[in-house]
């Protein structure tokens, strides 16, 4: 399963439009850039009822992390890395950009991406998670 959850809702991941890149730098660091898009069909099902919790949203959520520098080779997995928001650009977009807190890159390997964190919606901090296989 391709999880992109906010609170108790799994919007799922649109694998076709989501992107993950790692670029090696000459100084031994590598730059991580991640853009995860929620599945539009799942979003439409979740919001078709006017009483649905997310019915106010017009578009599915997307997650963005850009410019995170970590040590190591391009092929080495990253595990259990607490991401400081001052070290990169990071946000979750759902009708507006929302700040992400307590972001943890649980795993980024050739096989899998797993991230967890919290995001603010109208003054309420909700957990979010992304969990998706990378290898086919």
PDB file of C-alpha atoms in Angstrom:
ATOM      1  CA  UNK A   1       0.000   0.000   0.000  1.00  0.00           C
ATOM      2  CA  UNK A   2       1.055   3.566  -0.652  1.00  0.00           C
ATOM      3  CA  UNK A   3       0.248   5.565   2.483  1.00  0.00           C
ATOM      4  CA  UNK A   4      -0.106   9.341   2.608  1.00  0.00           C
ATOM      5  CA  UNK A   5      -2.115   9.825   5.770  1.00  0.00           C
ATOM      6  CA  UNK A   6      -3.177  12.883   7.718  1.00  0.00           C
ATOM      7  CA  UNK A   7      -4.829  12.100  11.028  1.00  0.00           C
ATOM      8  CA  UNK A   8      -6.941   8.981  10.444  1.00  0.00           C
ATOM      9  CA  UNK A   9      -7.334   9.505   6.696  1.00  0.00           C
ATOM     10  CA  UNK A  10      -5.194   7.763   4.088  1.00  0.00           C
ATOM     11  CA  UNK A  11      -5.167   9.772   0.853  1.00  0.00           C
ATOM     12  CA  UNK A  12      -2.700   7.255  -0.634  1.00  0.00           C
ATOM     13  CA  UNK A  13       0.278   8.194  -2.818  1.00  0.00           C
ATOM     14  CA  UNK A  14       0.065   8.963  -6.513  1.00  0.00           C
ATOM     15  CA  UNK A  15       3.245   7.168  -7.531  1.00  0.00           C
ATOM     16  CA  UNK A  16       3.118   8.483 -11.114  1.00  0.00           C
ATOM     17  CA  UNK A  17       3.419  12.136 -10.059  1.00  0.00           C
ATOM     18  CA  UNK A  18       5.517  11.792  -6.901  1.00  0.00           C
ATOM     19  CA  UNK A  19       9.278  12.328  -7.127  1.00  0.00           C
ATOM     20  CA  UNK A  20      12.281  11.445  -4.970  1.00  0.00           C
ATOM     21  CA  UNK A  21      15.792  12.475  -5.943  1.00  0.00           C
ATOM     22  CA  UNK A  22      19.204  12.165  -4.343  1.00  0.00           C
ATOM     23  CA  UNK A  23      22.127  14.067  -5.808  1.00  0.00           C
ATOM     24  CA  UNK A  24      25.737  13.584  -4.748  1.00  0.00           C
ATOM     25  CA  UNK A  25      27.801  16.697  -4.036  1.00  0.00           C
ATOM     26  CA  UNK A  26      31.587  16.883  -4.383  1.00  0.00           C
ATOM     27  CA  UNK A  27      31.998  17.531  -0.634  1.00  0.00           C
ATOM     28  CA  UNK A  28      30.691  14.068   0.338  1.00  0.00           C
ATOM     29  CA  UNK A  29      27.176  15.276   1.051  1.00  0.00           C
ATOM     30  CA  UNK A  30      24.046  14.340  -0.845  1.00  0.00           C
ATOM     31  CA  UNK A  31      20.974  16.455  -1.415  1.00  0.00           C
ATOM     32  CA  UNK A  32      17.526  14.941  -0.907  1.00  0.00           C
ATOM     33  CA  UNK A  33      14.484  16.345  -2.683  1.00  0.00           C
ATOM     34  CA  UNK A  34      11.070  14.763  -2.184  1.00  0.00           C
ATOM     35  CA  UNK A  35       7.670  15.661  -3.607  1.00  0.00           C
ATOM     36  CA  UNK A  36       4.799  13.341  -2.715  1.00  0.00           C
ATOM     37  CA  UNK A  37       1.369  13.818  -4.261  1.00  0.00           C
ATOM     38  CA  UNK A  38      -1.792  12.244  -2.883  1.00  0.00           C
ATOM     39  CA  UNK A  39      -3.932  10.128  -5.183  1.00  0.00           C
ATOM     40  CA  UNK A  40      -6.593  12.282  -6.844  1.00  0.00           C
ATOM     41  CA  UNK A  41      -9.123   9.447  -7.259  1.00  0.00           C
ATOM     42  CA  UNK A  42      -8.869   8.502  -3.576  1.00  0.00           C
ATOM     43  CA  UNK A  43      -9.201  12.182  -2.627  1.00  0.00           C
ATOM     44  CA  UNK A  44     -12.359  12.515  -4.746  1.00  0.00           C
ATOM     45  CA  UNK A  45     -13.923   9.479  -3.021  1.00  0.00           C
ATOM     46  CA  UNK A  46     -13.000  10.838   0.410  1.00  0.00           C
ATOM     47  CA  UNK A  47     -14.495  14.267  -0.268  1.00  0.00           C
ATOM     48  CA  UNK A  48     -17.587  13.499  -2.369  1.00  0.00           C
ATOM     49  CA  UNK A  49     -19.913  13.596   0.655  1.00  0.00           C
ATOM     50  CA  UNK A  50     -20.532  17.176   1.834  1.00  0.00           C
ATOM     51  CA  UNK A  51     -20.296  15.965   5.451  1.00  0.00           C
ATOM     52  CA  UNK A  52     -16.888  14.314   4.938  1.00  0.00           C
ATOM     53  CA  UNK A  53     -14.095  15.627   7.198  1.00  0.00           C
ATOM     54  CA  UNK A  54     -12.048  16.843   4.195  1.00  0.00           C
ATOM     55  CA  UNK A  55     -14.949  18.082   2.027  1.00  0.00           C
ATOM     56  CA  UNK A  56     -13.723  21.688   2.398  1.00  0.00           C
ATOM     57  CA  UNK A  57     -10.592  20.942   0.371  1.00  0.00           C
ATOM     58  CA  UNK A  58     -10.563  21.375  -3.398  1.00  0.00           C
ATOM     59  CA  UNK A  59      -7.297  19.526  -4.053  1.00  0.00           C
ATOM     60  CA  UNK A  60      -5.502  16.517  -2.573  1.00  0.00           C
ATOM     61  CA  UNK A  61      -2.555  17.177  -0.270  1.00  0.00           C
ATOM     62  CA  UNK A  62       1.050  17.222  -1.372  1.00  0.00           C
ATOM     63  CA  UNK A  63       4.250  17.067   0.654  1.00  0.00           C
ATOM     64  CA  UNK A  64       7.455  18.871  -0.266  1.00  0.00           C
ATOM     65  CA  UNK A  65      10.975  18.548   1.131  1.00  0.00           C
ATOM     66  CA  UNK A  66      13.767  20.313  -0.782  1.00  0.00           C
ATOM     67  CA  UNK A  67      17.456  20.817  -0.238  1.00  0.00           C
ATOM     68  CA  UNK A  68      18.066  18.471   2.702  1.00  0.00           C
ATOM     69  CA  UNK A  69      21.802  17.763   2.887  1.00  0.00           C
ATOM     70  CA  UNK A  70      22.994  14.544   4.530  1.00  0.00           C
ATOM     71  CA  UNK A  71      26.377  12.849   4.648  1.00  0.00           C
ATOM     72  CA  UNK A  72      27.021   9.641   2.766  1.00  0.00           C
ATOM     73  CA  UNK A  73      27.004   8.097  -0.646  1.00  0.00           C
ATOM     74  CA  UNK A  74      24.014   8.275  -2.930  1.00  0.00           C
ATOM     75  CA  UNK A  75      23.231   4.569  -2.468  1.00  0.00           C
ATOM     76  CA  UNK A  76      23.493   4.467   1.353  1.00  0.00           C
ATOM     77  CA  UNK A  77      20.082   4.370   3.071  1.00  0.00           C
ATOM     78  CA  UNK A  78      19.006   7.120   5.447  1.00  0.00           C
ATOM     79  CA  UNK A  79      17.335   5.895   8.632  1.00  0.00           C
ATOM     80  CA  UNK A  80      15.802   7.601  11.658  1.00  0.00           C
ATOM     81  CA  UNK A  81      16.875  11.122  10.742  1.00  0.00           C
ATOM     82  CA  UNK A  82      15.156  13.961  12.592  1.00  0.00           C
ATOM     83  CA  UNK A  83      14.770  16.744  10.036  1.00  0.00           C
ATOM     84  CA  UNK A  84      15.269  20.302  11.267  1.00  0.00           C
ATOM     85  CA  UNK A  85      12.980  22.674   9.339  1.00  0.00           C
ATOM     86  CA  UNK A  86      15.816  25.247   9.311  1.00  0.00           C
ATOM     87  CA  UNK A  87      17.992  22.862   7.255  1.00  0.00           C
ATOM     88  CA  UNK A  88      15.666  22.601   4.246  1.00  0.00           C
ATOM     89  CA  UNK A  89      12.383  23.700   2.730  1.00  0.00           C
ATOM     90  CA  UNK A  90       9.600  21.506   4.029  1.00  0.00           C
ATOM     91  CA  UNK A  91       5.826  21.863   3.974  1.00  0.00           C
ATOM     92  CA  UNK A  92       2.573  20.112   3.385  1.00  0.00           C
ATOM     93  CA  UNK A  93       0.212  21.808   0.957  1.00  0.00           C
ATOM     94  CA  UNK A  94      -3.539  21.432   1.253  1.00  0.00           C
ATOM     95  CA  UNK A  95      -5.334  24.598   0.133  1.00  0.00           C
ATOM     96  CA  UNK A  96      -2.416  26.525   1.680  1.00  0.00           C
ATOM     97  CA  UNK A  97       1.117  25.770   2.794  1.00  0.00           C
ATOM     98  CA  UNK A  98       1.127  24.253   6.256  1.00  0.00           C
ATOM     99  CA  UNK A  99       4.144  24.036   8.508  1.00  0.00           C
ATOM    100  CA  UNK A 100       5.467  20.602   9.339  1.00  0.00           C
ATOM    101  CA  UNK A 101       6.777  19.765  12.810  1.00  0.00           C
ATOM    102  CA  UNK A 102       8.575  16.764  14.311  1.00  0.00           C
ATOM    103  CA  UNK A 103       9.550  15.529  10.852  1.00  0.00           C
ATOM    104  CA  UNK A 104      11.426  12.238  10.850  1.00  0.00           C
ATOM    105  CA  UNK A 105      12.864  10.542   7.801  1.00  0.00           C
ATOM    106  CA  UNK A 106      12.380   7.014   9.107  1.00  0.00           C
ATOM    107  CA  UNK A 107      13.744   5.313   5.990  1.00  0.00           C
ATOM    108  CA  UNK A 108      14.910   6.393   2.576  1.00  0.00           C
ATOM    109  CA  UNK A 109      16.414   3.477   0.714  1.00  0.00           C
ATOM    110  CA  UNK A 110      16.242   2.012  -2.770  1.00  0.00           C
ATOM    111  CA  UNK A 111      13.286  -0.063  -1.559  1.00  0.00           C
ATOM    112  CA  UNK A 112      11.202   2.311   0.561  1.00  0.00           C
ATOM    113  CA  UNK A 113      10.388   5.839   1.743  1.00  0.00           C
ATOM    114  CA  UNK A 114       8.889   6.306   5.211  1.00  0.00           C
ATOM    115  CA  UNK A 115       8.373   9.708   6.845  1.00  0.00           C
ATOM    116  CA  UNK A 116       6.389  10.852   9.862  1.00  0.00           C
ATOM    117  CA  UNK A 117       5.579  14.230  11.324  1.00  0.00           C
ATOM    118  CA  UNK A 118       2.860  16.585  12.442  1.00  0.00           C
ATOM    119  CA  UNK A 119       1.005  19.271  10.531  1.00  0.00           C
ATOM    120  CA  UNK A 120      -1.261  22.060  11.738  1.00  0.00           C
ATOM    121  CA  UNK A 121      -4.841  22.265  10.466  1.00  0.00           C
ATOM    122  CA  UNK A 122      -6.848  25.119  11.922  1.00  0.00           C
ATOM    123  CA  UNK A 123      -4.944  25.112  15.218  1.00  0.00           C
ATOM    124  CA  UNK A 124      -4.993  21.342  15.621  1.00  0.00           C
ATOM    125  CA  UNK A 125      -1.784  19.343  15.265  1.00  0.00           C
ATOM    126  CA  UNK A 126      -2.416  16.164  13.268  1.00  0.00           C
ATOM    127  CA  UNK A 127       0.037  13.331  12.671  1.00  0.00           C
ATOM    128  CA  UNK A 128       0.919  12.567   9.085  1.00  0.00           C
ATOM    129  CA  UNK A 129       2.807   9.693   7.530  1.00  0.00           C
ATOM    130  CA  UNK A 130       4.143   8.708   4.142  1.00  0.00           C
ATOM    131  CA  UNK A 131       5.040   5.078   3.537  1.00  0.00           C
ATOM    132  CA  UNK A 132       5.646   3.839   0.042  1.00  0.00           C
ATOM    133  CA  UNK A 133       7.765   1.267  -1.736  1.00  0.00           C
ATOM    134  CA  UNK A 134      10.325   2.646  -4.201  1.00  0.00           C
ATOM    135  CA  UNK A 135      11.294  -0.579  -5.957  1.00  0.00           C
ATOM    136  CA  UNK A 136       8.842  -2.176  -8.318  1.00  0.00           C
TER     137      UNK A 136
END
